[in-house]
Short mmCIF file of C-alpha atoms in Angstrom, two decimals:
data_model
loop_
_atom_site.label_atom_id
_atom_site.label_comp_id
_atom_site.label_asym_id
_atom_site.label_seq_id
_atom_site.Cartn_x
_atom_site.Cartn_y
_atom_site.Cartn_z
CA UNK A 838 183.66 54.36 91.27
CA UNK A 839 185.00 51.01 89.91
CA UNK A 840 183.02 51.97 86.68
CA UNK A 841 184.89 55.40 86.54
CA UNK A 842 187.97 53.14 87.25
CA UNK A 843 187.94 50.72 84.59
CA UNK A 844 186.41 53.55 82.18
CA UNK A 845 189.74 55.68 83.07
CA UNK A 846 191.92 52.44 82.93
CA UNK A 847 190.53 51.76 79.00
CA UNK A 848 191.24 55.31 77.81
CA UNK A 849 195.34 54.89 79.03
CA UNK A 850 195.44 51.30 77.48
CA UNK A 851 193.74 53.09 74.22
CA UNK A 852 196.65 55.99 74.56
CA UNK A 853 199.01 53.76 75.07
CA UNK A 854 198.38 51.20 72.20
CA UNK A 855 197.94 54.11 69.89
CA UNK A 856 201.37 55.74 70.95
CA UNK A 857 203.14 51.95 70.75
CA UNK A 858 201.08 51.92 66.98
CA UNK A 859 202.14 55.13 65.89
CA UNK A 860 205.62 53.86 66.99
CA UNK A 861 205.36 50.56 65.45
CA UNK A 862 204.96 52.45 62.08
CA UNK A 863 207.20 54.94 62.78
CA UNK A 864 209.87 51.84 62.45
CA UNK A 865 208.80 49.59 60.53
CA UNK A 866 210.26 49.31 56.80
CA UNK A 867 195.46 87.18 39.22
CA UNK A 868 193.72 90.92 39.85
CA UNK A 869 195.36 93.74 38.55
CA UNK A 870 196.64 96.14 41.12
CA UNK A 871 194.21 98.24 42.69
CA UNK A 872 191.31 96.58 40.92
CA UNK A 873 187.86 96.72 42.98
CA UNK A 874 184.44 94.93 42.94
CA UNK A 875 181.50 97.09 42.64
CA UNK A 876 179.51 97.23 45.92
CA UNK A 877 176.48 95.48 45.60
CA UNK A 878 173.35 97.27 44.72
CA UNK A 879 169.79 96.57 46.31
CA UNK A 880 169.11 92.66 44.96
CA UNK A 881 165.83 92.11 42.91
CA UNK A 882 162.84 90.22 44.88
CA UNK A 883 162.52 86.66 43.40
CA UNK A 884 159.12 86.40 41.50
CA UNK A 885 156.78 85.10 43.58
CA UNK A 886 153.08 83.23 42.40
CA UNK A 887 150.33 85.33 41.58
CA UNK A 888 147.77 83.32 43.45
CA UNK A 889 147.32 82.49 46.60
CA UNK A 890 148.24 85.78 48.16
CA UNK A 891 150.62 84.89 51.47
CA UNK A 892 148.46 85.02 54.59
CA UNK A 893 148.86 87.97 56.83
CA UNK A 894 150.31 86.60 60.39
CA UNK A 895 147.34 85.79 62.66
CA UNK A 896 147.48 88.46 65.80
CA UNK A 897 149.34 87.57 68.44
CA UNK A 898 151.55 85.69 65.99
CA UNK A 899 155.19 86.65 65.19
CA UNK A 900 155.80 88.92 61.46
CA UNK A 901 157.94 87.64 58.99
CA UNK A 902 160.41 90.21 60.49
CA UNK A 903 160.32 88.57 63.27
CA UNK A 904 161.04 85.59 61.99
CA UNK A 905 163.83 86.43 59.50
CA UNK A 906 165.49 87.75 62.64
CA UNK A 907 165.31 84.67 64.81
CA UNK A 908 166.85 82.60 61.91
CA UNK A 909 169.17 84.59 61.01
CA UNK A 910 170.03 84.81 64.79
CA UNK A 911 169.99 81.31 65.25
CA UNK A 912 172.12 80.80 62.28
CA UNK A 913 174.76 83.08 64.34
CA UNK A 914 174.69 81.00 67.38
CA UNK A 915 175.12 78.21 65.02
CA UNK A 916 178.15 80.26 63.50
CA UNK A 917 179.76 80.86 66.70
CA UNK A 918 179.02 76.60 68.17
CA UNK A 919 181.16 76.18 64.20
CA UNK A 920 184.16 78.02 65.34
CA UNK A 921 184.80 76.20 68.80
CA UNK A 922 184.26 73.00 66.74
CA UNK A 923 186.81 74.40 64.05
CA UNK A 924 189.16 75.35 66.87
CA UNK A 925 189.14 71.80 69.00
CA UNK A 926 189.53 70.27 65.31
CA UNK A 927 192.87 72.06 64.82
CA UNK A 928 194.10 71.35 67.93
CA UNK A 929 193.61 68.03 67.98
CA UNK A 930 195.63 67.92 64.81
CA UNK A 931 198.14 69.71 65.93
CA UNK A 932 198.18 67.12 69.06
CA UNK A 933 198.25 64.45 67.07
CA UNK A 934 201.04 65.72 65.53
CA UNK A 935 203.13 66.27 68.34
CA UNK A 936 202.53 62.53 69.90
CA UNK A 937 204.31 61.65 65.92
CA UNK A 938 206.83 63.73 66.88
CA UNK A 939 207.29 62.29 70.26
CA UNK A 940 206.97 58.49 69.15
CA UNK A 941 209.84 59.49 66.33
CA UNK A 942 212.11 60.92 69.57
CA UNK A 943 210.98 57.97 71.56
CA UNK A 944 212.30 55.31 68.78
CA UNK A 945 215.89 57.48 68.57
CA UNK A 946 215.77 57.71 72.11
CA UNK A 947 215.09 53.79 72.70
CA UNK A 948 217.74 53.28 70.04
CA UNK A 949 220.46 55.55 71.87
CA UNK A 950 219.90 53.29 74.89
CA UNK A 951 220.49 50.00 72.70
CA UNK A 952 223.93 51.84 71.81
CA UNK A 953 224.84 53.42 75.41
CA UNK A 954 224.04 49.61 77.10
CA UNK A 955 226.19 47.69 74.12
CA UNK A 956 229.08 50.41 74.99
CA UNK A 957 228.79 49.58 78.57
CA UNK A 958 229.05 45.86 78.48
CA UNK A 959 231.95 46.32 76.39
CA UNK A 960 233.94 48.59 78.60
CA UNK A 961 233.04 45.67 81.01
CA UNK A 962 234.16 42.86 79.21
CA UNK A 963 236.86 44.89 78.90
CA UNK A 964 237.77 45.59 82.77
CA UNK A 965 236.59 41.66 83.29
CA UNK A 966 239.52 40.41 80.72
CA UNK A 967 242.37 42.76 82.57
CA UNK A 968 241.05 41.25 85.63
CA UNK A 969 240.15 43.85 87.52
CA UNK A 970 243.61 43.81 89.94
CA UNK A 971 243.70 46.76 92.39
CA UNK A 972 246.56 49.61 91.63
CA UNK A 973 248.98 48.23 93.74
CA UNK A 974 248.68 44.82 92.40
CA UNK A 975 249.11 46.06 89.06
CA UNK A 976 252.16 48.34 90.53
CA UNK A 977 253.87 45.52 91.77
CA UNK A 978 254.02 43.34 88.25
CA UNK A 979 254.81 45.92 85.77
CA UNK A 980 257.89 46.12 84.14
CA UNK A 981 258.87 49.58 85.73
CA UNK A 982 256.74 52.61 87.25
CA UNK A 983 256.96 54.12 83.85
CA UNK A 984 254.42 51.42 82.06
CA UNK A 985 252.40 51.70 85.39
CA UNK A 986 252.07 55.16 85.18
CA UNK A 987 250.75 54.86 81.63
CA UNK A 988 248.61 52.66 82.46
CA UNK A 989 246.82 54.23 85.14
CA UNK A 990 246.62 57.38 82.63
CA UNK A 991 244.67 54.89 80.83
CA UNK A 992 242.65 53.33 83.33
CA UNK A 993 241.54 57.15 84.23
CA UNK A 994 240.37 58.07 80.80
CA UNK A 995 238.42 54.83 80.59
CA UNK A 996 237.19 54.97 84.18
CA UNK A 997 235.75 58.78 82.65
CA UNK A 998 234.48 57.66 79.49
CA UNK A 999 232.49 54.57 81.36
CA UNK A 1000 231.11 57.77 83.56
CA UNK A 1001 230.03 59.71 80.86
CA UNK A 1002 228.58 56.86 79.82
CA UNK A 1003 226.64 56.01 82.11
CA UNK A 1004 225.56 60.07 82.78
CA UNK A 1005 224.55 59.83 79.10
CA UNK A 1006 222.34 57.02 79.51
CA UNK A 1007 220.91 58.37 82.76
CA UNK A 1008 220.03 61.31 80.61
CA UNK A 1009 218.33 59.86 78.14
CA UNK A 1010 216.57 57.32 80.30
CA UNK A 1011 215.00 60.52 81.76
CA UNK A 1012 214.08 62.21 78.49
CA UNK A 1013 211.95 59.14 77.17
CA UNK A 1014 209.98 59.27 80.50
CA UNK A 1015 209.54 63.08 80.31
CA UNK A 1016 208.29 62.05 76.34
CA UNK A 1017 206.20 59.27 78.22
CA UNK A 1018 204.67 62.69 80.13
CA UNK A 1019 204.72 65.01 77.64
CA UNK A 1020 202.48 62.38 75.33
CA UNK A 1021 199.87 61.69 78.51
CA UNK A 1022 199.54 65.37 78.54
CA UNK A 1023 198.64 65.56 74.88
CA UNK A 1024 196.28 62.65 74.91
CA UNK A 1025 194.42 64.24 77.53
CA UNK A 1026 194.21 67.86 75.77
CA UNK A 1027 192.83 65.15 72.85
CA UNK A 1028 190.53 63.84 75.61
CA UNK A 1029 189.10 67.06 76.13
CA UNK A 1030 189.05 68.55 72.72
CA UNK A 1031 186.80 65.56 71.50
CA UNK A 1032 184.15 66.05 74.08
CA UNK A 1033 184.14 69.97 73.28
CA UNK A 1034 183.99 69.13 69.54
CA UNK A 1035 180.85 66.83 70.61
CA UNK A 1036 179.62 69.82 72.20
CA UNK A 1037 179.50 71.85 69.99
CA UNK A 1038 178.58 69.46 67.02
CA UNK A 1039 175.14 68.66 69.29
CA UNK A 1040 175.00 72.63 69.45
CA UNK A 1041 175.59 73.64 65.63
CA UNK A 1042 172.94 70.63 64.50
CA UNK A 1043 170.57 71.33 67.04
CA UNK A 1044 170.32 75.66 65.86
CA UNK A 1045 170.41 74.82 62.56
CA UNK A 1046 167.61 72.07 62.62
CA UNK A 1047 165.30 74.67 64.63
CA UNK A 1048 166.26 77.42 62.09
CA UNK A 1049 165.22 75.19 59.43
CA UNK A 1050 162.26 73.83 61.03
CA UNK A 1051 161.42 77.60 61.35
CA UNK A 1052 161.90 77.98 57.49
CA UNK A 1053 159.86 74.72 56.71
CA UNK A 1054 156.84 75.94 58.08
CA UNK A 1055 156.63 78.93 55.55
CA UNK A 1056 154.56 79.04 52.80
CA UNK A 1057 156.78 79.54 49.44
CA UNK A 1058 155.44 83.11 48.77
CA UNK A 1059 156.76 83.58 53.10
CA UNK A 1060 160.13 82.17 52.01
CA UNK A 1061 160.59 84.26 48.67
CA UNK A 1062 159.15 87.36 50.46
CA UNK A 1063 161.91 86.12 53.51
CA UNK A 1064 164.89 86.37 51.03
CA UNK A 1065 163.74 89.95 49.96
CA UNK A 1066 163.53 91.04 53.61
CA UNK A 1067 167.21 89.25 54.73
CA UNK A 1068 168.36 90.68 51.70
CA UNK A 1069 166.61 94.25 52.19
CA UNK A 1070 168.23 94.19 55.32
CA UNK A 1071 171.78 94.05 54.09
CA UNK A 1072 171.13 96.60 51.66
CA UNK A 1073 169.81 99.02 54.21
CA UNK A 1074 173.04 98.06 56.23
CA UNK A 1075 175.33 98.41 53.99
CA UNK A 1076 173.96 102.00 52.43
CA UNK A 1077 174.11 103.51 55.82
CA UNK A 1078 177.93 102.19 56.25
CA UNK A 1079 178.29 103.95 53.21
CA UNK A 1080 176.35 107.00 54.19
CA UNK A 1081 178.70 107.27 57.14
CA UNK A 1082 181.63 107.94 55.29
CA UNK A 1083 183.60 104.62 55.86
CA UNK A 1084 184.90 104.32 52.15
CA UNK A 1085 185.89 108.07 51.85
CA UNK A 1086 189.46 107.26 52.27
CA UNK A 1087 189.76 103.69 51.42
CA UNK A 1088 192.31 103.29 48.47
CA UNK A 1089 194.42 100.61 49.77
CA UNK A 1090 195.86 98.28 46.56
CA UNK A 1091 196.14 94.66 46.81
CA UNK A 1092 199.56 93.28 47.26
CA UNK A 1093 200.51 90.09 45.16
CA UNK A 1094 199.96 87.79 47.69
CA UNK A 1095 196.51 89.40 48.24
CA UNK A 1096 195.20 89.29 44.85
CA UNK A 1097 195.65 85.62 44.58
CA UNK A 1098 194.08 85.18 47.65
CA UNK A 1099 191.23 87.21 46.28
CA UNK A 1100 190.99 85.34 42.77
CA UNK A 1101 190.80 81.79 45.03
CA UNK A 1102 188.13 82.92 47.13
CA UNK A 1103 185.86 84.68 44.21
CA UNK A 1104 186.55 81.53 42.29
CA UNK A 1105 184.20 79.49 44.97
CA UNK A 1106 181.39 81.46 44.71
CA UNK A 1107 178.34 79.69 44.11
CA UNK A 1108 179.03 76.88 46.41
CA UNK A 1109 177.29 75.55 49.34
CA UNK A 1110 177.96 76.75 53.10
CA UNK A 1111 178.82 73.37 55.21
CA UNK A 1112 180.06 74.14 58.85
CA UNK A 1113 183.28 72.57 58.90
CA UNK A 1114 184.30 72.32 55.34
CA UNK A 1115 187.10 73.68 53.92
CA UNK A 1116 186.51 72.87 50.30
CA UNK A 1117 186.59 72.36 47.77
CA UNK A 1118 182.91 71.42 47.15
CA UNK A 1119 181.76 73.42 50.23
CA UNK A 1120 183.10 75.90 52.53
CA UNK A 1121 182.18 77.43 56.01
CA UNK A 1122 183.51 81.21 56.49
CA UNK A 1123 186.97 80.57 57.99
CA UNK A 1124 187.21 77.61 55.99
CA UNK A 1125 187.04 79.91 52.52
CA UNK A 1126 189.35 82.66 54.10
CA UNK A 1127 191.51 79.90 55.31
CA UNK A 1128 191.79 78.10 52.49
CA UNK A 1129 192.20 80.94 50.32
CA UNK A 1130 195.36 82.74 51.74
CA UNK A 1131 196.91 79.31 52.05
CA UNK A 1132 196.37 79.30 47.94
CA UNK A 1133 198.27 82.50 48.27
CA UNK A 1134 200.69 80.96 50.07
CA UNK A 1135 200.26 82.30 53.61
CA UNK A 1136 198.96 80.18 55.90
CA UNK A 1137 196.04 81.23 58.66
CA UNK A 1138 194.70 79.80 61.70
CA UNK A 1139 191.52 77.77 60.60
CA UNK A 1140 188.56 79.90 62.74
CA UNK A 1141 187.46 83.72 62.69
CA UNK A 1142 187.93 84.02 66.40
CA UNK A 1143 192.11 82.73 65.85
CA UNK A 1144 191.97 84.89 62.80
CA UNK A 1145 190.68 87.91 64.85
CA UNK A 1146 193.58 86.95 67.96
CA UNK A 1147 196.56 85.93 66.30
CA UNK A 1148 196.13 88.18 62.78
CA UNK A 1149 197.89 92.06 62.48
CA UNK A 1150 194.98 94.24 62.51
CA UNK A 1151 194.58 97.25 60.26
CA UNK A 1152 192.89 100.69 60.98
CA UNK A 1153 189.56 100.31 58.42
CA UNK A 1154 190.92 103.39 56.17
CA UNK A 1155 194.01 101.19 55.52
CA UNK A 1156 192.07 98.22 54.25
CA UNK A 1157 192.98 96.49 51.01
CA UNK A 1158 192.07 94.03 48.66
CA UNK A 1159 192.57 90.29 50.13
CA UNK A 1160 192.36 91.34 54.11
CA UNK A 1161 189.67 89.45 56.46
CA UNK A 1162 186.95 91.89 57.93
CA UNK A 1163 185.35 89.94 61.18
CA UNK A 1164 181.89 90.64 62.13
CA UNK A 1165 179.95 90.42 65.39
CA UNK A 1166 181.24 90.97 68.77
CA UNK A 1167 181.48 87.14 68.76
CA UNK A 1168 183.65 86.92 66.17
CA UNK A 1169 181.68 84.71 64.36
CA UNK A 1170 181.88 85.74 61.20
CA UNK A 1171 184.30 86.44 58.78
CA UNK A 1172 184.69 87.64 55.02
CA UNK A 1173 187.44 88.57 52.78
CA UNK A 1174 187.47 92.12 50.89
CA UNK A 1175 187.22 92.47 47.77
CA UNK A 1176 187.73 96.23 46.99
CA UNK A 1177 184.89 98.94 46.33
CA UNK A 1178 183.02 98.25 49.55
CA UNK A 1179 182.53 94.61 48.87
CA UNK A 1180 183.51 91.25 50.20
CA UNK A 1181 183.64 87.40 49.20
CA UNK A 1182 182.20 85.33 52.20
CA UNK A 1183 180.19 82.31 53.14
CA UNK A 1184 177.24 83.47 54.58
CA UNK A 1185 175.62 80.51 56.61
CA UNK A 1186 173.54 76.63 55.98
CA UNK A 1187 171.18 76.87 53.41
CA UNK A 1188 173.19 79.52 51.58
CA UNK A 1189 176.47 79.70 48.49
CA UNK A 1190 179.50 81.68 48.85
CA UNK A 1191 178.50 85.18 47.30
CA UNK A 1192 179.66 88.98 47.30
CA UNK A 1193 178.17 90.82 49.90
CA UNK A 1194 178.46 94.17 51.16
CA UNK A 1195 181.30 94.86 53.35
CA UNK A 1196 179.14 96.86 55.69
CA UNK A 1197 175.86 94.48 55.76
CA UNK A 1198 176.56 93.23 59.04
CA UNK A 1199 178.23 94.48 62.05
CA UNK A 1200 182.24 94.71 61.87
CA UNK A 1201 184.78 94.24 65.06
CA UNK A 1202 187.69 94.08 63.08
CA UNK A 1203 189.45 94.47 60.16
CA UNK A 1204 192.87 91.65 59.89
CA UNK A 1205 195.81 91.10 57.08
CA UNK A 1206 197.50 88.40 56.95
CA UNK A 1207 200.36 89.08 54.78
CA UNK A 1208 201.33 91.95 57.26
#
């Protein structure tokens, strides 16, 4: 318990020396309209080595399909650990924005009392230097009830301003300690938003290592003939979206806004997935949908699972150019389209931003953000 204790008493001195810091600096001195990508057709198997021929799994053993499937699934879960990190990221920006904010009010509030108190003792000095007599003292040596009178009109309006004074600095007094509150309540949201981050950091590293560790273990003709099968996969997916109709009355055009968000995102293709990047070397998914519609001007919450929550959605058929189409029940996943059935997106570790078939994967919702 004492452990607990002292542990609990070095995170408020920490909060507290970083709020009197922050204070201490605080105060010291395009696409043309309607233009569309053509959906992607069935992708060419890399060339693999004549010789040796890839061993057939051993029985018992998982297939390849197998295999592709529990990477690719792991690579989800990994998706899905990125977007709670993305989310306790931005909020612990957005905290630590807020305790600014507070440490400015606290300064302008600690410099309102400095006024209020130098007001005070001056209205006392005052009172001290008349002497302080009682009414009928001061009655009985004026000049004539007249003088008295005015006097005591006087004495009123300064006996109000001193209590208006005081009420003032009462007031204030009581906003820097609900500041004091409202900046202990922040640090603790911090608190907690670093140990989820942690979380889900240990989570994301720890799928992605076994994913890879998965991949690692293939022979090179495995791995090409592993790209052919994710990417026969997607093909398959995305022809039977197709073959359902899905497209048949999709015509929306790109609005301004959209196709500059659309001519950002195509620009990154070709460079790495990193979870948690938001360019411009790398990009995760929300971080390349983020990042582009705040290149068009419209800023978006960071993840796919804010995006999803906070973003108008659209009925599929009304989709244009430049809105967000999230995928998996999750939410995990998130890609911008394009036009023609297609979308931009950063598709997971180990991967570049590409085009992709809108309908490869599963969709839960379709999102604009220049509603």
């Amino acid at each position: 318990m004492g452990t607990v204790k002292r542990a609990s008493s070095r995170r408020r001195g920490a909060s507290a020396l970083t709020l009197l810091c922050a204070m201490a600096v605080l105060t010291a001195p395009g696409l043309a309209a309607g233009t569309a990508y053509a959906a992607p057709s069935a992708p060419a198997a890399p060339s693999a080595p004549a010789a040796p021929a890839a061993p057939l799994p051993e029985p018992g053993s998982k297939s390849l399909e197998q295999v592709r499937k529990e990477i690719e699934d792991l690579y989800r879960q990994a998706g899905s650990a990125t977007d709670a990190y993305n989310l306790a990221e931005s909020e612990t920006k957005a905290q630590s924005e807020r305790i600014v904010e507070i440490a400015k009010l606290v300064v302008a509030g600690q410099d309102r009392i400095s006024t209020l108190k130098d007001r005070a003792g001056a209205a006392a000095r005052a009172q001290y230097r008349s002497g302080g007599l009682p009414p009928g003292a001061r009655l009985a040596l004026s000049n004539s009830p007249s003088d008295f009178l005015d006097g005591t009109d006087r004495l009123r309006q300064g006996e109000k301003a001193t209590t208006d004074l005081l009420a003032e600095l009462n007031r204030t007094q009581g906003d820097l300690e609900r500041y004091a509150k409202d900046a202990g309540a922040l640090w603790q949201k911090m608190e907690d938003n670093r140990a989820k981050k942690e979380t889900a950091k240990k989570e994301i590293e720890e799928k992605i290592k076994t994913a890879e560790a998965l991949e690692s273990r293939l022979a090179a003709e495995e791995k090409a003939r592993l790209i052919q099968l994710e990417q026969d996969a997607q093909y398959q997916a995305q022809t039977a979206w197709l073959s359902s109709g899905a497209m048949k009355d999709v015509k929306g055009l790109a609005s301004d806004a959209g196709k500059r968000a659309v001519q950002f995102a195509t620009a990154q293709i070709g460079k790495p997935y990193v979870w948690g990047a938001v360019g411009p070397a790398s990009y995760d998914c929300s971080g390349l949908t983020s990042q582009a519609w705040l290149a068009a001007g419209r800023p978006i919450p960071r993840t796919s699972q804010e995006q999803l929550r906070l973003l108008p959605k659209v009925a599929l058929k009304d989709m244009r150019p430049g809105d967000l189409i999230i995928y998996f029940d999750d939410a995990s996943h998130v890609g911008m389209y394009v036009g023609d059935g297609a979308i931009v997106h950063a598709p997971r570790p180990g991967r570049n931003v590409t085009m992709a078939g809108a309908g490869s994967m599963p969709i839960k919702a379709v999102v604009r953000p220049d509603a």
